[in-house]
Amino acid sequence: MRRTQSAVGLGLAIVVMLGILGLWLWGKPRASVPLPTAQTSPSSVVMTFAKALNDRDFPTAKEMVVGDRVGVDAGWWDLHGPRIEDLEITRTGPVTAGSTCGSPPASAWKQCVEVDTLSTFRHVKGMTKGNKPDRERWSYFLVRTNSSERWRILDWGKA
């Protein structure tokens, strides 16, 4: 009897450990996405951001945004992770002063550009509509102080 209980306990411990190992392996980054440079176009920055999310390179995705306004808060334990699928850039606006960009938080920046997209969001905190998210239009507002800095995403929202 005691031997059976020990065997069952050991079996359960092994199953739990394998489950934890599986979650850890699932959550590991699929690729390391390089940060855009100052020469990278705003539309390429948005595409790189989506690639970083989709490849689970959350540190790179977080580095591409200003503060926490964009809400990249996934980690290795987040099974699904945020995903931006079928991303299509529909328009890249002109570079303007932050005060005339169309996003109130951008007013403190010298340069701002709006990038409009069409994509499907999956498992992005606060944006997923149940299990069947729709293809939606979203705008990204990218900012920087001068042309020697790389573009960073300050704000995003429905277009």
PDB file of C-alpha atoms in Angstrom:
ATOM      1  CA  MET A   1       0.000   0.000   0.000  1.00  0.00           C
ATOM      2  CA  ARG A   2       2.716   2.445   1.019  1.00  0.00           C
ATOM      3  CA  ARG A   3       4.726   1.539  -2.097  1.00  0.00           C
ATOM      4  CA  THR A   4       1.683   2.234  -4.330  1.00  0.00           C
ATOM      5  CA  GLN A   5       1.156   5.647  -2.737  1.00  0.00           C
ATOM      6  CA  SER A   6       4.819   6.514  -3.263  1.00  0.00           C
ATOM      7  CA  ALA A   7       4.634   5.454  -6.908  1.00  0.00           C
ATOM      8  CA  VAL A   8       1.481   7.519  -7.493  1.00  0.00           C
ATOM      9  CA  GLY A   9       3.058  10.534  -5.765  1.00  0.00           C
ATOM     10  CA  LEU A  10       6.218  10.195  -7.853  1.00  0.00           C
ATOM     11  CA  GLY A  11       4.130   9.859 -11.017  1.00  0.00           C
ATOM     12  CA  LEU A  12       2.161  13.016 -10.211  1.00  0.00           C
ATOM     13  CA  ALA A  13       5.355  14.926  -9.452  1.00  0.00           C
ATOM     14  CA  ILE A  14       6.813  13.874 -12.808  1.00  0.00           C
ATOM     15  CA  VAL A  15       3.640  14.922 -14.665  1.00  0.00           C
ATOM     16  CA  VAL A  16       3.663  18.327 -12.954  1.00  0.00           C
ATOM     17  CA  MET A  17       7.367  18.864 -13.713  1.00  0.00           C
ATOM     18  CA  LEU A  18       6.866  17.895 -17.364  1.00  0.00           C
ATOM     19  CA  GLY A  19       3.943  20.338 -17.560  1.00  0.00           C
ATOM     20  CA  ILE A  20       6.057  23.163 -16.162  1.00  0.00           C
ATOM     21  CA  LEU A  21       8.901  22.315 -18.533  1.00  0.00           C
ATOM     22  CA  GLY A  22       6.436  22.268 -21.444  1.00  0.00           C
ATOM     23  CA  LEU A  23       5.080  25.711 -20.531  1.00  0.00           C
ATOM     24  CA  TRP A  24       8.593  27.084 -20.233  1.00  0.00           C
ATOM     25  CA  LEU A  25       9.598  25.678 -23.624  1.00  0.00           C
ATOM     26  CA  TRP A  26       6.368  26.952 -25.227  1.00  0.00           C
ATOM     27  CA  GLY A  27       6.932  30.428 -23.857  1.00  0.00           C
ATOM     28  CA  LYS A  28      10.537  30.828 -24.940  1.00  0.00           C
ATOM     29  CA  PRO A  29      11.206  33.372 -27.678  1.00  0.00           C
ATOM     30  CA  ARG A  30      10.955  31.831 -31.132  1.00  0.00           C
ATOM     31  CA  ALA A  31      13.516  34.266 -32.538  1.00  0.00           C
ATOM     32  CA  SER A  32      15.585  37.240 -31.472  1.00  0.00           C
ATOM     33  CA  VAL A  33      14.335  40.289 -33.340  1.00  0.00           C
ATOM     34  CA  PRO A  34      16.878  43.090 -33.846  1.00  0.00           C
ATOM     35  CA  LEU A  35      15.841  46.589 -32.796  1.00  0.00           C
ATOM     36  CA  PRO A  36      15.224  49.021 -35.645  1.00  0.00           C
ATOM     37  CA  THR A  37      17.855  51.706 -36.239  1.00  0.00           C
ATOM     38  CA  ALA A  38      17.385  55.448 -36.727  1.00  0.00           C
ATOM     39  CA  GLN A  39      17.294  54.818 -40.499  1.00  0.00           C
ATOM     40  CA  THR A  40      14.408  52.328 -40.272  1.00  0.00           C
ATOM     41  CA  SER A  41      11.175  53.675 -41.750  1.00  0.00           C
ATOM     42  CA  PRO A  42       8.157  54.100 -39.455  1.00  0.00           C
ATOM     43  CA  SER A  43       6.195  51.408 -41.324  1.00  0.00           C
ATOM     44  CA  SER A  44       9.108  48.973 -40.911  1.00  0.00           C
ATOM     45  CA  VAL A  45       9.203  49.774 -37.185  1.00  0.00           C
ATOM     46  CA  VAL A  46       5.534  48.756 -36.872  1.00  0.00           C
ATOM     47  CA  MET A  47       6.213  45.560 -38.856  1.00  0.00           C
ATOM     48  CA  THR A  48       9.204  44.781 -36.623  1.00  0.00           C
ATOM     49  CA  PHE A  49       7.084  45.374 -33.511  1.00  0.00           C
ATOM     50  CA  ALA A  50       4.508  42.859 -34.762  1.00  0.00           C
ATOM     51  CA  LYS A  51       7.288  40.384 -35.583  1.00  0.00           C
ATOM     52  CA  ALA A  52       8.733  40.751 -32.074  1.00  0.00           C
ATOM     53  CA  LEU A  53       5.326  40.044 -30.517  1.00  0.00           C
ATOM     54  CA  ASN A  54       4.652  37.112 -32.819  1.00  0.00           C
ATOM     55  CA  ASP A  55       8.114  35.622 -32.180  1.00  0.00           C
ATOM     56  CA  ARG A  56       7.602  36.089 -28.424  1.00  0.00           C
ATOM     57  CA  ASP A  57      10.596  38.424 -28.177  1.00  0.00           C
ATOM     58  CA  PHE A  58       8.814  40.538 -25.584  1.00  0.00           C
ATOM     59  CA  PRO A  59      11.939  42.388 -24.346  1.00  0.00           C
ATOM     60  CA  THR A  60      12.506  43.740 -27.883  1.00  0.00           C
ATOM     61  CA  ALA A  61       8.812  44.645 -28.241  1.00  0.00           C
ATOM     62  CA  LYS A  62       8.922  46.513 -24.915  1.00  0.00           C
ATOM     63  CA  GLU A  63      12.077  48.329 -25.999  1.00  0.00           C
ATOM     64  CA  MET A  64      10.264  49.592 -29.101  1.00  0.00           C
ATOM     65  CA  VAL A  65       7.589  51.449 -27.156  1.00  0.00           C
ATOM     66  CA  VAL A  66       7.656  54.532 -24.969  1.00  0.00           C
ATOM     67  CA  GLY A  67       6.583  53.790 -21.401  1.00  0.00           C
ATOM     68  CA  ASP A  68       3.710  51.374 -20.954  1.00  0.00           C
ATOM     69  CA  ARG A  69       1.035  52.977 -23.139  1.00  0.00           C
ATOM     70  CA  VAL A  70       1.109  50.129 -25.679  1.00  0.00           C
ATOM     71  CA  GLY A  71       0.647  47.430 -23.038  1.00  0.00           C
ATOM     72  CA  VAL A  72       3.213  44.770 -23.897  1.00  0.00           C
ATOM     73  CA  ASP A  73       2.956  42.789 -20.703  1.00  0.00           C
ATOM     74  CA  ALA A  74       3.330  39.159 -21.798  1.00  0.00           C
ATOM     75  CA  GLY A  75       5.890  36.783 -20.376  1.00  0.00           C
ATOM     76  CA  TRP A  76       6.988  33.201 -20.783  1.00  0.00           C
ATOM     77  CA  TRP A  77       4.010  32.009 -18.718  1.00  0.00           C
ATOM     78  CA  ASP A  78       1.511  33.627 -21.102  1.00  0.00           C
ATOM     79  CA  LEU A  79       0.556  30.639 -23.258  1.00  0.00           C
ATOM     80  CA  HIS A  80      -0.928  32.488 -26.164  1.00  0.00           C
ATOM     81  CA  GLY A  81       0.961  35.738 -25.974  1.00  0.00           C
ATOM     82  CA  PRO A  82      -0.109  38.793 -27.917  1.00  0.00           C
ATOM     83  CA  ARG A  83      -0.141  38.350 -31.687  1.00  0.00           C
ATOM     84  CA  ILE A  84      -0.690  40.745 -34.569  1.00  0.00           C
ATOM     85  CA  GLU A  85      -1.544  38.674 -37.625  1.00  0.00           C
ATOM     86  CA  ASP A  86      -1.912  39.556 -41.318  1.00  0.00           C
ATOM     87  CA  LEU A  87      -0.473  43.023 -40.722  1.00  0.00           C
ATOM     88  CA  GLU A  88      -0.915  45.346 -43.678  1.00  0.00           C
ATOM     89  CA  ILE A  89       0.360  48.932 -43.676  1.00  0.00           C
ATOM     90  CA  THR A  90      -2.359  51.005 -45.317  1.00  0.00           C
ATOM     91  CA  ARG A  91      -0.830  54.481 -44.934  1.00  0.00           C
ATOM     92  CA  THR A  92       2.199  56.188 -43.479  1.00  0.00           C
ATOM     93  CA  GLY A  93       1.570  59.849 -42.799  1.00  0.00           C
ATOM     94  CA  PRO A  94       4.092  62.658 -43.089  1.00  0.00           C
ATOM     95  CA  VAL A  95       6.524  63.412 -40.282  1.00  0.00           C
ATOM     96  CA  THR A  96       5.099  66.315 -38.289  1.00  0.00           C
ATOM     97  CA  ALA A  97       5.694  68.037 -34.985  1.00  0.00           C
ATOM     98  CA  GLY A  98       4.281  66.081 -32.071  1.00  0.00           C
ATOM     99  CA  SER A  99       1.811  68.861 -31.321  1.00  0.00           C
ATOM    100  CA  THR A 100       0.137  68.421 -34.727  1.00  0.00           C
ATOM    101  CA  CYS A 101       0.315  64.628 -34.959  1.00  0.00           C
ATOM    102  CA  GLY A 102      -3.177  63.701 -33.797  1.00  0.00           C
ATOM    103  CA  SER A 103      -2.194  61.954 -30.576  1.00  0.00           C
ATOM    104  CA  PRO A 104      -2.286  64.147 -27.439  1.00  0.00           C
ATOM    105  CA  PRO A 105       0.575  62.244 -25.730  1.00  0.00           C
ATOM    106  CA  ALA A 106       2.799  63.040 -28.739  1.00  0.00           C
ATOM    107  CA  SER A 107       2.699  66.804 -28.137  1.00  0.00           C
ATOM    108  CA  ALA A 108       5.942  66.696 -26.132  1.00  0.00           C
ATOM    109  CA  TRP A 109       7.930  65.206 -29.038  1.00  0.00           C
ATOM    110  CA  LYS A 110       9.661  67.057 -31.879  1.00  0.00           C
ATOM    111  CA  GLN A 111       8.846  64.438 -34.540  1.00  0.00           C
ATOM    112  CA  CYS A 112       5.780  62.245 -34.895  1.00  0.00           C
ATOM    113  CA  VAL A 113       4.347  60.064 -37.625  1.00  0.00           C
ATOM    114  CA  GLU A 114       1.108  58.104 -37.859  1.00  0.00           C
ATOM    115  CA  VAL A 115       1.132  54.627 -39.397  1.00  0.00           C
ATOM    116  CA  ASP A 116      -2.277  53.168 -40.266  1.00  0.00           C
ATOM    117  CA  THR A 117      -2.687  49.404 -40.445  1.00  0.00           C
ATOM    118  CA  LEU A 118      -5.144  46.619 -41.006  1.00  0.00           C
ATOM    119  CA  SER A 119      -4.580  43.445 -38.984  1.00  0.00           C
ATOM    120  CA  THR A 120      -6.020  40.795 -36.707  1.00  0.00           C
ATOM    121  CA  PHE A 121      -5.224  41.035 -33.003  1.00  0.00           C
ATOM    122  CA  ARG A 122      -5.091  37.800 -31.045  1.00  0.00           C
ATOM    123  CA  HIS A 123      -4.641  37.710 -27.288  1.00  0.00           C
ATOM    124  CA  VAL A 124      -3.584  41.357 -27.005  1.00  0.00           C
ATOM    125  CA  LYS A 125      -4.681  42.497 -23.565  1.00  0.00           C
ATOM    126  CA  GLY A 126      -7.947  44.374 -23.724  1.00  0.00           C
ATOM    127  CA  MET A 127      -8.383  44.032 -27.489  1.00  0.00           C
ATOM    128  CA  THR A 128      -9.444  40.493 -28.192  1.00  0.00           C
ATOM    129  CA  LYS A 129     -13.142  40.006 -28.910  1.00  0.00           C
ATOM    130  CA  GLY A 130     -13.703  36.515 -27.575  1.00  0.00           C
ATOM    131  CA  ASN A 131     -12.258  33.684 -29.604  1.00  0.00           C
ATOM    132  CA  LYS A 132     -12.928  35.236 -33.006  1.00  0.00           C
ATOM    133  CA  PRO A 133     -11.160  38.583 -33.297  1.00  0.00           C
ATOM    134  CA  ASP A 134     -11.964  40.640 -36.388  1.00  0.00           C
ATOM    135  CA  ARG A 135      -9.589  42.221 -38.845  1.00  0.00           C
ATOM    136  CA  GLU A 136      -9.402  45.824 -37.659  1.00  0.00           C
ATOM    137  CA  ARG A 137      -7.897  49.162 -38.613  1.00  0.00           C
ATOM    138  CA  TRP A 138      -5.392  50.513 -36.088  1.00  0.00           C
ATOM    139  CA  SER A 139      -3.125  53.541 -36.046  1.00  0.00           C
ATOM    140  CA  TYR A 140       0.303  53.643 -34.457  1.00  0.00           C
ATOM    141  CA  PHE A 141       1.885  56.944 -33.443  1.00  0.00           C
ATOM    142  CA  LEU A 142       5.674  56.858 -33.547  1.00  0.00           C
ATOM    143  CA  VAL A 143       7.818  59.585 -32.009  1.00  0.00           C
ATOM    144  CA  ARG A 144      11.404  60.704 -31.648  1.00  0.00           C
ATOM    145  CA  THR A 145      13.277  63.856 -30.707  1.00  0.00           C
ATOM    146  CA  ASN A 146      15.502  64.044 -33.794  1.00  0.00           C
ATOM    147  CA  SER A 147      16.456  62.035 -36.876  1.00  0.00           C
ATOM    148  CA  SER A 148      19.497  60.482 -35.169  1.00  0.00           C
ATOM    149  CA  GLU A 149      17.170  58.563 -32.807  1.00  0.00           C
ATOM    150  CA  ARG A 150      15.128  55.509 -33.725  1.00  0.00           C
ATOM    151  CA  TRP A 151      11.356  55.723 -33.970  1.00  0.00           C
ATOM    152  CA  ARG A 152       9.449  54.368 -30.957  1.00  0.00           C
ATOM    153  CA  ILE A 153       5.757  53.607 -30.620  1.00  0.00           C
ATOM    154  CA  LEU A 154       4.091  56.030 -28.222  1.00  0.00           C
ATOM    155  CA  ASP A 155       0.445  55.304 -28.775  1.00  0.00           C
ATOM    156  CA  TRP A 156      -1.901  53.077 -30.753  1.00  0.00           C
ATOM    157  CA  GLY A 157      -5.603  52.783 -31.180  1.00  0.00           C
ATOM    158  CA  LYS A 158      -8.474  52.205 -33.553  1.00  0.00           C
ATOM    159  CA  ALA A 159      -8.146  54.215 -36.732  1.00  0.00           C
TER     160      ALA A 159
END
